[in-house]
Amino acid sequence: MNPVNYLYLAALLFSIGATGVLIRRNAIVVFMCVELMLNACNLAFVAFSRLHGNLDGQIIAFFTMVVAAAEVVVGLAIIVSLFRSRHSASVDDASLMKL
Amino acid sequence: MENLIALLIAAPLLGAAVLLCGGRALDRTGHLLGTLLSLASFAFGLVLFTDMLGKDAEERALHQHLFSWIPVEGFQADVAFQLDQLSMTFVLLISGVGTLIHIYSIGYMEHDERRRRFFGYLNLFLAAMLLLVLADNYLLLYVGWEGVGLASYLLIGFWQHKPSAATAAKKAFLVNRVGDMGLSIAIMLMFTTFGTFAFGPVLEATGDTGEGKLTAIALMLLLAACGKSAQVPLQSWLGDAMEGPTPVSALIHAATMVTAGVYLIVRSGAIFNAAPDAQLVVTIVGAVTLLFGAIVGCAKDDIKKALAGSTMSQIGYMVLAAGLGPIGYVFAIMHLVTHGFFKAGLFLGAGSVMHGMNDEVDMRRYGGLRKYMPVTFVTFGLGYLAIIGFPGLSGFFSKDKIIEAAFAKGGTEGWILGSVALLGAAITAFYMTRVMLMTFFGEERWRKQAAIASGAGEDYQEPHPHESPKSMTIPMIILAFGSVFAGGFFSIGDRFLHWLEPVTAHEHGHPPISAGAVTGATVAVLVLGVAAAWLMYGRRPVPAVAPRGSLLTRAARRDLLQDDFNHVVLVRGGEHLTRSLVYLDHSLVDGAVNGTAASVGGLSGRLRRLQNGYVRSYAVSMFGGAALIVAATLLMRAV
């Protein structure tokens, strides 16, 4: 199958993620959309790796996964503390730097 | 001998210090001390003069270096004096006439309780004026220049309880300031051009300096001369300066201080010789002032103001002569000296008349005074004959030479300047005859005035004209002698010419018409002027109240609208200028500053809205930014 199609898929996934980040209110869903964008990038990297015939893209994909895992830890912790303090997981409710 | 020069100045300076700081203890003797020190200065002057006469013409200049005033690397200012023939002439005139006027003031100011202070100021004036003419560099001259300005201010405003006197003093000071500015700029220009301001180096270096720079320096010097010597356009202060006591008018505003401008021009002759354009301006200023003063003098009913107009006009002659270059310098100074005699004499005579007439100055309230004041009449009359240039008297010799030199300038300019000088001579004869007739001849109008005033219930005391005391008449007699004989003494054998020639240089002018014709024309216009005045004021009775007069008469009574001109152009102009500057400041400068502040404030208000706290809007700007970067990258690649 033509590897370029994977790039189209990656672009589609990235767009869905970006739209989600912009329009959803629920912090968890926004977070998931961010993950979706990261993974769309990973897919693009791997596809490019295949297209160019070297392994650079695949290595970077690993790095991205590590960073994403770390981000999940921090991000979920923030969301949990946000929910605790405001009793809501809506990002719009957290528009102020104070409680 | 050199050491005497400093004493010339030190004597009156000591007098000023003692009299002004001495306090009331000196009230009874102060005037004698002041007169004595002035006399001492004159005596030193005579000693130096006889010493100078004993030497050859080329070796007569004396120099005395007193001390270094400002010794700085590249800037050397010394207190040093130079006594050459030109300074000597002035020293004798200043200290001689000054001493006579001191003596006169003893009588004139007898009833003034501030007489001690008056003599202190007079001594201060003498010291400053002597410093002015003895300085050997322009910076020290400037000190004297300011000193006489100060003395003039103090003496014009001596009766400061009169608002008119206080205002006149202020006016004289302010107008003089304009001229002083010219002198200070000239000195700065000299320093940048020549690196020094000592007379010797500056005047010798004029040969190899650009004409443009010399013209600038010369015009600034002319501005200074205009201020001090009351020449158009800075003439407006002299008429009002007559508010001062009459001896002051005689000494400062007729014989000496107002001639300082002529001294400055003649002393800086080398600069003017190298700047013909500036010389032309000098002659024009002289010619215009000559007519201006004469016309004003014709219309004034105040005897002192008529004489002030005459002073202005006579100094116009001197400035005109000084502007003619080497053909005129000597005659400018000669006229200056003879004018010093007869004008001081005339002013002292006017003071004597006022003394006998309850300080009345309106000539329309005089008349027929020759019977009551014979000495004043004779001395004033001799001064009168001298100033109009009656053949044989001082003014005849000196003025005739100037008219001749004006014709000798050559070309159309020569004809114009010569004709103006002749016309001035005719007007001089007219206004002086008018003064003479209104004061000493005709009916005794003061009697009638008393009758009118008592009928109207006015507070007018009928004067009892009487001759003045000896202390006043003797100086007048001496000055009358000078007025009669000085001109002849100077001219016979060209004595004055040979005396001054080593300093000022001299060229014989060649007038297009013969000297005899010029003299004939001078006498003819003199007769014409006297006859016209006699027709108007001698044959017909003089009205006690001034008639309305023609447009020119009314303008001349208002000093040819000089104050109105100054008011409209300078005062109003200044007001408009400041107002528009304030407007510009508000709209442009403040506008720019306030506008910047307002636009920064507005912009930050808009930027603040972006920071709304919603994660989503931050994300949009982030996506937008990323999209922009991607778009830009693609665009660059496509290009």
XYZ file of C-alpha atoms in Angstrom:
738
model
C 0.000 0.000 0.000
C 1.219 3.472 -0.757
C 2.839 4.950 2.423
C 1.488 8.389 1.526
C -1.979 7.224 2.551
C -0.647 6.896 6.103
C 0.275 10.547 5.936
C -3.290 11.430 4.970
C -4.545 9.379 7.873
C -2.073 11.136 10.198
C -3.272 14.532 8.988
C -6.886 13.487 9.522
C -6.180 12.232 13.037
C -4.242 15.418 13.850
C -7.112 17.572 12.628
C -9.635 15.610 14.687
C -7.395 16.027 17.742
C -6.890 19.729 17.159
C -10.610 20.298 16.701
C -11.273 18.379 19.884
C -8.794 20.494 21.844
C -10.450 23.638 20.546
C -14.096 22.802 20.982
C -14.442 20.330 23.879
C -14.857 21.516 27.457
C -14.206 18.406 29.416
C -10.565 18.319 30.517
C -10.312 14.552 30.106
C -11.574 14.703 26.527
C -9.238 17.620 25.713
C -6.437 15.537 27.152
C -7.402 12.568 25.025
C -7.456 14.805 21.963
C -3.933 15.983 22.771
C -2.900 12.305 22.921
C -4.592 11.786 19.564
C -2.532 14.604 18.032
C 0.666 13.131 19.487
C -0.122 9.775 18.029
C -0.971 11.319 14.667
C 2.502 12.785 14.724
C 3.971 9.406 15.593
C 2.176 7.876 12.652
C 3.529 10.587 10.377
C 7.060 9.980 11.667
C 6.863 6.276 11.040
C 5.394 6.865 7.587
C 8.203 9.265 6.729
C 10.698 6.712 8.076
C 9.303 4.229 5.674
C 9.227 6.715 2.820
C 12.861 7.749 3.257
C 14.084 4.275 4.015
C 15.908 5.073 7.234
C 15.104 4.622 10.916
C 15.266 8.217 12.162
C 11.526 8.674 12.217
C 10.942 5.454 14.157
C 13.477 6.470 16.803
C 11.794 9.850 17.207
C 8.455 8.038 17.557
C 9.868 6.238 20.583
C 10.980 9.506 22.086
C 7.517 10.936 21.522
C 5.940 7.972 23.323
C 8.216 8.489 26.313
C 7.381 12.176 26.427
C 3.675 11.407 26.028
C 3.802 8.914 28.898
C 5.448 11.519 31.125
C 2.897 14.080 30.027
C 0.027 11.759 30.854
C 1.338 11.407 34.409
C 1.619 15.168 34.939
C -1.540 16.031 32.995
C -3.781 13.562 34.799
C -2.413 14.739 38.146
C -3.309 18.364 37.202
C -6.785 17.339 36.096
C -7.419 15.381 39.302
C -6.316 18.310 41.499
C -8.370 20.682 39.341
C -11.428 18.501 39.831
C -10.806 18.339 43.554
C -10.580 22.064 43.963
C -13.369 23.126 41.630
C -15.634 20.064 41.600
C -15.687 20.221 37.844
C -13.558 18.891 35.023
C -14.549 21.695 32.613
C -11.594 23.682 31.281
C -13.776 26.793 31.013
C -14.291 26.832 34.754
C -10.546 27.099 35.225
C -10.220 30.476 33.520
C -8.765 32.208 36.572
C -5.383 31.738 38.195
C -7.034 31.855 41.610
C -9.788 29.794 43.232
C 54.155 107.639 33.601
C 52.326 104.437 32.745
C 51.343 103.971 36.349
C 49.235 107.114 36.247
C 46.781 105.472 33.855
C 45.341 103.228 36.522
C 45.070 106.201 38.857
C 42.897 107.980 36.307
C 40.276 105.303 36.881
C 41.079 104.615 40.510
C 40.329 108.162 41.694
C 36.642 108.292 40.712
C 36.242 104.622 41.590
C 37.470 105.346 45.087
C 35.053 108.261 45.221
C 32.159 106.020 44.208
C 33.101 103.392 46.795
C 33.502 105.887 49.620
C 30.376 107.856 48.794
C 28.131 104.846 48.266
C 29.400 102.852 51.257
C 30.163 105.790 53.530
C 26.663 106.366 54.765
C 25.105 109.492 56.183
C 28.313 110.633 57.829
C 29.406 111.923 54.440
C 26.162 113.725 53.623
C 27.641 117.142 54.289
C 31.003 116.716 52.585
C 30.364 113.948 50.071
C 29.784 116.218 47.105
C 33.092 117.983 47.699
C 34.955 114.679 47.900
C 33.353 113.484 44.665
C 34.216 116.722 42.865
C 37.748 116.648 44.192
C 38.393 113.113 43.005
C 36.956 113.926 39.610
C 39.274 116.924 39.499
C 42.161 114.657 40.510
C 41.370 112.397 37.583
C 41.384 115.411 35.271
C 44.712 116.530 36.741
C 46.266 113.105 36.106
C 44.889 113.340 32.580
C 46.555 116.727 32.087
C 49.873 115.415 33.394
C 49.731 112.491 30.985
C 48.692 114.841 28.200
C 51.639 117.183 28.650
C 53.927 114.165 28.845
C 52.421 112.832 25.634
C 52.850 116.151 23.842
C 56.558 116.008 24.569
C 56.999 112.809 22.564
C 57.059 112.015 18.876
C 53.730 111.211 17.300
C 54.587 107.537 16.808
C 55.780 106.925 20.367
C 52.912 108.519 22.197
C 50.907 105.405 23.033
C 51.385 104.189 26.596
C 50.604 100.702 27.826
C 50.059 99.499 31.339
C 49.541 95.888 32.271
C 47.825 95.821 35.647
C 47.156 92.123 36.202
C 46.001 88.979 34.451
C 42.298 88.782 34.887
C 41.517 85.315 33.527
C 44.742 83.421 32.826
C 43.608 80.163 31.258
C 45.321 78.031 28.648
C 44.227 79.421 25.295
C 42.210 82.240 26.813
C 44.063 85.232 28.113
C 42.113 88.144 29.545
C 44.148 90.964 31.016
C 43.360 94.108 32.857
C 45.614 96.274 30.766
C 45.327 99.838 29.611
C 46.287 101.620 26.456
C 46.570 105.370 26.338
C 47.013 106.692 22.841
C 45.918 109.967 21.279
C 42.344 108.746 20.791
C 41.998 107.619 24.416
C 43.697 110.797 25.583
C 41.130 112.933 23.770
C 38.352 111.046 25.493
C 40.068 111.114 28.888
C 40.337 114.887 28.792
C 36.782 115.298 27.531
C 35.310 112.912 30.082
C 37.211 114.057 33.119
C 37.141 117.724 32.075
C 33.438 117.992 31.280
C 32.801 115.540 34.110
C 34.513 117.809 36.628
C 32.627 120.861 35.389
C 29.371 118.995 35.757
C 30.325 117.851 39.242
C 30.819 121.494 40.165
C 27.522 122.431 38.533
C 25.723 119.662 40.396
C 26.849 121.054 43.747
C 24.514 123.951 43.106
C 21.873 122.125 41.108
C 21.363 119.291 43.593
C 21.753 121.477 46.676
C 18.257 120.828 47.983
C 18.210 117.122 47.211
C 18.640 115.042 50.323
C 20.240 112.230 48.347
C 22.982 114.438 46.924
C 25.797 112.254 48.317
C 24.431 109.251 46.474
C 24.120 111.319 43.308
C 27.806 112.203 43.441
C 28.666 108.575 44.137
C 26.834 107.557 40.957
C 28.521 110.332 38.976
C 31.929 109.119 40.145
C 30.974 105.567 39.288
C 30.063 106.760 35.827
C 33.387 108.545 35.388
C 35.319 105.455 36.460
C 33.376 103.182 34.102
C 33.637 105.595 31.177
C 37.376 106.033 31.677
C 37.755 102.266 31.853
C 35.833 102.023 28.571
C 38.166 104.358 26.714
C 41.384 103.192 28.374
C 40.946 99.429 28.022
C 43.388 97.779 25.664
C 41.119 94.873 24.827
C 37.502 94.421 23.926
C 36.648 92.374 27.016
C 37.766 95.093 29.405
C 36.041 97.648 27.204
C 32.903 95.593 27.670
C 33.274 95.918 31.441
C 33.369 99.686 31.105
C 30.533 99.524 28.589
C 28.306 97.731 31.079
C 29.515 100.012 33.856
C 28.355 103.156 32.080
C 25.081 101.397 31.291
C 24.596 100.731 34.992
C 25.505 104.304 35.964
C 23.163 105.618 33.297
C 20.360 103.421 34.629
C 20.944 104.539 38.212
C 21.088 108.211 37.270
C 18.096 108.271 34.917
C 16.103 106.675 37.695
C 17.663 108.865 40.356
C 14.276 110.349 41.219
C 12.837 106.887 41.365
C 9.826 108.025 43.379
C 8.469 109.368 40.090
C 7.039 106.419 38.150
C 8.027 108.087 34.874
C 11.682 108.215 35.936
C 11.671 104.591 37.092
C 10.103 103.510 33.799
C 12.532 105.586 31.756
C 15.481 104.019 33.577
C 14.133 100.566 32.904
C 13.529 101.405 29.267
C 17.054 102.738 28.812
C 18.470 99.636 30.438
C 16.442 97.244 28.316
C 17.143 98.963 25.011
C 20.827 99.152 25.873
C 20.766 95.443 26.575
C 20.002 94.776 22.914
C 23.100 96.710 21.950
C 25.193 95.037 24.649
C 24.190 91.694 23.218
C 25.643 92.869 19.907
C 28.920 93.772 21.596
C 29.177 90.454 23.408
C 28.492 88.540 20.187
C 31.114 90.656 18.423
C 33.644 89.808 21.143
C 32.849 86.102 20.879
C 33.210 86.253 17.097
C 36.535 88.010 17.528
C 37.756 85.339 19.871
C 36.779 82.529 17.510
C 38.271 84.373 14.536
C 41.460 85.834 15.964
C 41.915 83.852 19.173
C 42.271 87.039 21.179
C 40.435 90.265 21.845
C 43.267 92.673 22.524
C 43.086 95.718 20.256
C 46.586 95.312 18.847
C 46.437 91.731 17.531
C 42.795 91.934 16.439
C 43.144 95.149 14.471
C 46.398 94.071 12.856
C 44.995 90.697 11.815
C 42.093 92.122 9.820
C 44.146 92.063 6.626
C 44.128 88.277 6.302
C 40.627 87.453 7.470
C 37.615 86.717 5.340
C 35.430 89.701 4.564
C 32.258 87.865 5.563
C 33.461 87.340 9.106
C 34.680 90.893 9.413
C 31.340 92.177 8.144
C 29.549 90.097 10.780
C 31.806 91.441 13.541
C 31.444 94.994 12.248
C 27.649 94.786 12.116
C 27.521 93.434 15.664
C 29.748 96.301 16.786
C 27.397 98.674 14.981
C 24.441 97.171 16.848
C 26.301 97.843 20.091
C 27.024 101.403 18.989
C 23.365 101.909 18.049
C 22.244 100.865 21.523
C 24.678 103.033 23.424
C 24.550 106.029 21.114
C 20.772 106.025 20.608
C 20.909 105.467 16.860
C 18.012 104.156 14.780
C 16.657 101.514 15.432
C 17.651 101.527 19.128
C 17.041 105.237 19.650
C 13.854 105.154 21.685
C 15.442 105.369 25.134
C 17.227 108.703 24.845
C 14.172 110.963 24.929
C 12.828 109.307 28.050
C 16.280 109.370 29.646
C 15.698 113.108 30.130
C 13.748 112.117 33.254
C 17.074 112.102 35.034
C 18.513 115.219 36.717
C 19.770 117.733 34.146
C 23.509 117.430 34.972
C 23.141 113.735 34.163
C 21.553 114.565 30.831
C 24.439 116.925 30.137
C 27.237 114.569 31.102
C 25.941 111.118 30.199
C 23.233 111.652 27.640
C 24.892 114.418 25.664
C 28.626 114.768 26.123
C 30.153 111.406 26.946
C 28.342 108.096 27.333
C 26.196 108.355 24.230
C 29.334 108.976 22.204
C 30.800 105.641 23.313
C 29.341 104.071 20.172
C 31.327 106.474 18.008
C 34.441 105.633 20.005
C 33.801 101.929 19.440
C 33.460 102.368 15.683
C 36.524 104.603 15.371
C 38.574 102.331 17.618
C 37.569 99.317 15.517
C 38.281 101.289 12.351
C 40.514 98.570 10.921
C 37.635 96.090 11.027
C 35.243 98.519 9.368
C 37.797 99.504 6.726
C 37.989 95.865 5.697
C 34.197 95.493 5.572
C 32.805 98.080 3.107
C 29.273 96.664 3.340
C 29.208 97.270 7.071
C 30.584 100.758 6.518
C 27.724 101.511 4.173
C 25.261 100.372 6.828
C 27.005 102.630 9.357
C 26.622 105.659 7.108
C 22.959 104.828 6.473
C 22.295 104.488 10.209
C 24.045 107.792 10.791
C 22.164 109.606 8.038
C 18.765 108.242 9.081
C 19.342 109.087 12.744
C 20.602 112.530 11.832
C 17.268 113.364 10.197
C 15.198 111.431 12.729
C 16.640 113.261 15.716
C 16.424 116.619 13.998
C 12.763 116.162 13.074
C 11.896 115.045 16.598
C 13.791 118.029 17.976
C 11.622 120.388 15.916
C 8.359 119.324 17.496
C 9.166 118.891 21.170
C 7.972 121.532 23.607
C 9.960 120.023 26.463
C 13.297 121.858 26.344
C 15.287 118.810 27.433
C 13.591 116.527 24.945
C 14.236 119.000 22.151
C 17.898 118.938 23.136
C 17.796 115.143 23.324
C 16.539 115.013 19.740
C 19.389 117.295 18.838
C 21.911 115.032 20.602
C 20.625 112.067 18.652
C 20.959 114.021 15.445
C 24.487 115.247 16.202
C 25.626 111.737 17.093
C 24.095 110.747 13.772
C 26.601 113.124 12.181
C 29.449 111.448 14.066
C 28.319 107.950 13.127
C 27.929 109.071 9.529
C 31.481 110.411 9.588
C 32.792 107.265 11.259
C 31.112 105.185 8.551
C 32.986 107.074 5.855
C 36.224 105.346 6.863
C 39.613 107.046 7.070
C 38.298 110.233 5.473
C 35.874 110.676 8.354
C 37.293 109.184 11.581
C 39.162 112.292 12.654
C 36.176 114.526 11.962
C 33.836 112.207 13.831
C 35.996 112.551 16.919
C 36.447 116.262 16.399
C 32.710 116.789 16.186
C 32.363 114.561 19.216
C 34.640 116.807 21.254
C 33.118 120.094 20.129
C 29.654 118.602 20.587
C 30.740 117.595 24.088
C 31.382 121.247 24.837
C 28.382 122.921 23.313
C 25.804 120.268 24.075
C 26.894 119.974 27.706
C 26.754 123.760 27.838
C 23.268 123.798 26.331
C 22.013 121.184 28.768
C 23.516 123.010 31.715
C 21.833 126.152 30.407
C 18.530 124.290 30.184
C 19.088 123.082 33.735
C 19.759 126.625 34.852
C 16.527 127.787 33.202
C 14.593 124.989 34.900
C 16.261 125.868 38.193
C 14.917 129.386 37.932
C 11.479 128.333 36.686
C 10.286 125.872 39.372
C 11.516 122.904 37.319
C 9.168 123.783 34.484
C 10.334 122.136 31.246
C 7.615 123.245 28.818
C 9.092 125.903 26.588
C 5.619 127.245 25.881
C 5.611 128.436 29.475
C 8.941 130.235 29.124
C 9.582 133.336 27.068
C 11.523 136.558 27.511
C 13.941 135.037 30.015
C 17.015 136.841 28.699
C 16.390 139.765 31.042
C 16.234 137.574 34.109
C 19.072 135.183 33.392
C 21.746 137.099 31.519
C 24.600 134.655 32.124
C 22.509 131.661 31.164
C 21.281 133.558 28.116
C 24.765 134.400 26.898
C 26.286 130.975 27.521
C 23.257 129.180 26.068
C 23.344 131.566 23.139
C 27.004 130.797 22.434
C 26.279 127.088 22.635
C 23.367 127.684 20.267
C 25.541 129.506 17.760
C 28.114 126.719 18.025
C 25.679 123.890 17.404
C 23.997 125.471 14.397
C 27.445 125.986 12.920
C 27.704 129.751 12.995
C 30.887 130.610 11.087
C 33.880 130.775 13.378
C 32.423 128.773 16.236
C 33.158 125.141 17.110
C 30.242 123.470 15.395
C 30.967 125.273 12.153
C 34.400 123.700 11.790
C 33.531 120.200 12.834
C 30.178 119.896 11.049
C 31.451 121.490 7.886
C 34.242 118.920 7.713
C 31.756 116.076 8.108
C 29.524 117.412 5.340
C 32.564 117.778 3.120
C 33.702 114.243 3.907
C 30.195 112.932 3.166
C 30.309 114.487 -0.299
C 33.814 113.103 -0.709
C 32.579 109.538 -0.310
C 31.975 109.759 -4.023
C 29.356 108.452 -6.376
C 25.629 108.618 -5.794
C 26.132 107.659 -2.138
C 28.315 110.690 -1.630
C 25.680 113.006 -3.088
C 22.884 111.446 -1.021
C 24.848 111.447 2.247
C 26.120 114.972 1.651
C 22.638 116.279 0.893
C 21.205 114.569 3.967
C 23.944 116.125 6.096
C 23.176 119.550 4.610
C 19.457 119.092 5.174
C 20.246 118.079 8.752
C 22.225 121.297 9.182
C 19.213 123.313 8.030
C 16.867 121.495 10.432
C 19.402 121.894 13.239
C 19.407 125.636 12.683
C 15.610 125.590 12.680
C 14.993 123.674 15.885
C 17.767 125.299 17.861
C 16.558 128.755 16.864
C 13.101 127.655 17.924
C 14.387 126.620 21.357
C 16.288 129.858 21.679
C 13.342 132.046 20.661
C 10.787 130.222 22.766
C 12.977 130.337 25.863
C 14.697 133.669 25.889
C 12.711 135.898 23.544
C 9.099 136.844 22.973
C 6.516 137.659 25.583
C 6.721 136.361 29.134
C 4.236 133.566 28.773
C 4.728 132.292 32.311
C 2.948 135.386 33.626
C -0.041 134.707 31.402
C 0.068 131.041 32.348
C -0.142 132.034 35.997
C -3.197 134.188 35.278
C -4.904 131.384 33.340
C -4.099 128.852 36.029
C -5.323 131.005 38.896
C -8.536 131.656 36.910
C -9.034 127.923 36.469
C -8.250 127.302 40.130
C -5.170 125.265 39.250
C -2.268 124.887 41.587
C 0.327 126.800 39.574
C 2.930 128.847 41.320
C 4.106 131.805 39.314
C 7.858 131.360 38.877
C 10.289 134.096 39.782
C 13.033 133.610 37.214
C 16.446 134.352 38.636
C 20.036 133.711 37.707
C 21.583 130.533 39.086
C 24.353 130.497 41.712
C 28.022 130.805 40.779
C 28.724 127.078 41.085
C 26.317 126.598 38.200
C 27.192 129.558 36.027
C 30.976 129.090 36.102
C 30.902 125.636 34.438
C 28.505 127.085 31.874
C 30.919 129.917 31.134
C 33.859 127.540 30.740
C 31.862 125.285 28.421
C 30.770 128.336 26.428
C 34.438 129.181 25.942
C 34.989 125.671 24.662
C 31.992 125.962 22.356
C 33.366 129.140 20.850
C 37.041 128.405 20.509
C 37.542 124.612 20.445
C 36.638 124.210 16.779
C 38.909 126.990 15.613
C 41.724 125.814 17.841
C 41.457 122.288 16.467
C 41.127 123.300 12.846
C 43.710 126.019 12.445
C 46.794 124.315 11.108
C 44.895 121.012 11.205
C 46.078 120.509 14.782
C 43.472 117.892 15.648
C 44.111 116.034 12.410
C 47.825 115.721 13.091
C 47.106 114.737 16.683
C 44.796 111.842 15.844
C 46.207 110.747 12.525
C 48.737 108.245 13.948
C 45.878 106.321 15.589
C 42.967 106.513 13.193
C 44.812 107.144 9.937
C 43.508 109.754 7.581
C 42.896 110.130 3.900
C 42.093 113.374 2.253
C 38.728 113.131 0.605
C 38.145 114.743 -2.753
C 34.601 116.080 -2.799
C 33.046 116.493 -6.237
C 32.412 120.135 -5.404
C 34.968 122.484 -3.931
C 35.327 122.880 -0.170
C 34.389 126.518 -0.493
C 31.110 125.595 -2.165
C 30.297 123.153 0.641
C 30.980 125.828 3.251
C 28.870 128.285 1.288
C 26.012 125.790 1.103
C 26.311 125.088 4.837
C 26.040 128.756 5.678
C 23.173 129.187 3.226
C 21.092 126.373 4.755
C 21.956 127.731 8.194
C 20.511 131.122 7.294
C 17.492 129.414 5.758
C 16.822 127.383 8.921
C 17.200 130.368 11.232
C 14.978 132.504 9.026
C 12.253 129.855 8.909
C 12.326 129.522 12.695
C 12.210 133.280 13.126
C 9.216 133.535 10.812
C 7.347 130.899 12.776
C 8.362 131.624 16.352
C 10.022 135.040 16.414
C 7.673 137.234 14.417
C 4.482 135.640 15.601
C 3.643 135.127 19.290
C 4.044 131.554 20.467
C 0.755 130.040 21.669
C 0.900 128.917 25.291
C -0.898 125.714 24.415
C 0.524 123.667 21.593
C -1.635 123.839 18.447
C -2.747 120.587 16.967
C -0.230 120.816 14.187
C 0.182 118.884 10.984
C 0.364 115.128 10.756
C 4.168 115.260 10.711
C 4.283 117.552 13.752
C 2.025 115.250 15.696
C 4.099 112.244 14.690
C 7.300 114.038 15.637
C 5.808 114.974 18.995
C 5.326 111.278 19.561
C 8.992 110.717 18.633
C 8.034 109.786 15.067
C 5.978 106.904 16.439
C 9.057 105.034 17.652
C 7.275 103.773 20.756
C 4.178 102.859 18.787
C 6.388 101.014 16.335
C 8.164 99.181 19.133
C 4.833 98.408 20.749
C 3.209 97.059 17.612
C 6.213 95.213 16.244
C 8.142 94.113 19.294
C 5.681 93.999 22.177
C 2.666 92.738 20.240
C 4.879 90.660 18.000
C 6.500 89.144 21.060
C 3.117 88.434 22.587
C 1.912 86.733 19.426
C 5.130 84.782 19.184
C 4.881 83.511 22.750
C 1.220 82.759 22.306
C 1.840 80.735 19.179
C 4.752 79.017 20.881
C 2.500 78.102 23.793
C -0.055 76.806 21.311
C 2.620 74.800 19.510
C 3.825 73.453 22.823
C 0.328 72.368 23.764
C -0.594 70.882 20.408
C 2.691 69.555 19.039
C 5.017 68.736 21.906
C 2.430 67.869 24.520
C 0.321 66.341 21.739
C 3.117 63.968 20.763
C 3.789 62.968 24.356
C 0.134 62.600 25.309
C -0.644 60.871 22.024
C 2.071 58.288 22.617
C 0.746 57.619 26.101
C -2.848 57.339 24.855
C -2.001 54.996 21.990
C 0.082 52.750 24.244
C -2.834 52.736 26.721
C -5.364 51.873 23.997
C -3.191 49.175 22.508
C -2.576 47.557 25.869
C -6.342 47.626 26.526
C -6.830 45.624 23.345
C -3.956 43.267 24.087
C -5.384 42.646 27.554
C -8.512 41.109 26.032
C -6.400 38.310 24.569
C -5.437 37.214 28.074
C -8.898 35.953 29.008
C -7.847 32.827 30.902
C -9.623 30.315 28.592
C -7.283 27.507 27.592
C -9.117 27.260 24.327
C -8.245 30.762 23.165
C -4.589 30.206 24.020
C -4.739 27.031 22.018
C -6.274 28.877 19.076
C -3.465 31.414 19.075
C -0.972 28.586 19.298
C -2.558 26.760 16.388
C -2.885 29.937 14.450
C 0.778 30.708 15.040
C 1.863 27.211 14.054
C -0.299 27.367 10.947
C 1.246 30.710 10.058
C 4.748 29.336 10.419
C 3.883 26.320 8.278
C 2.252 28.546 5.679
C 5.267 30.835 5.660
C 7.646 27.920 5.295
C 5.663 26.514 2.407
C 5.455 29.900 0.786
C 9.197 30.432 1.062
C 9.821 27.021 -0.413
C 7.428 27.696 -3.259
C 9.289 30.888 -4.003
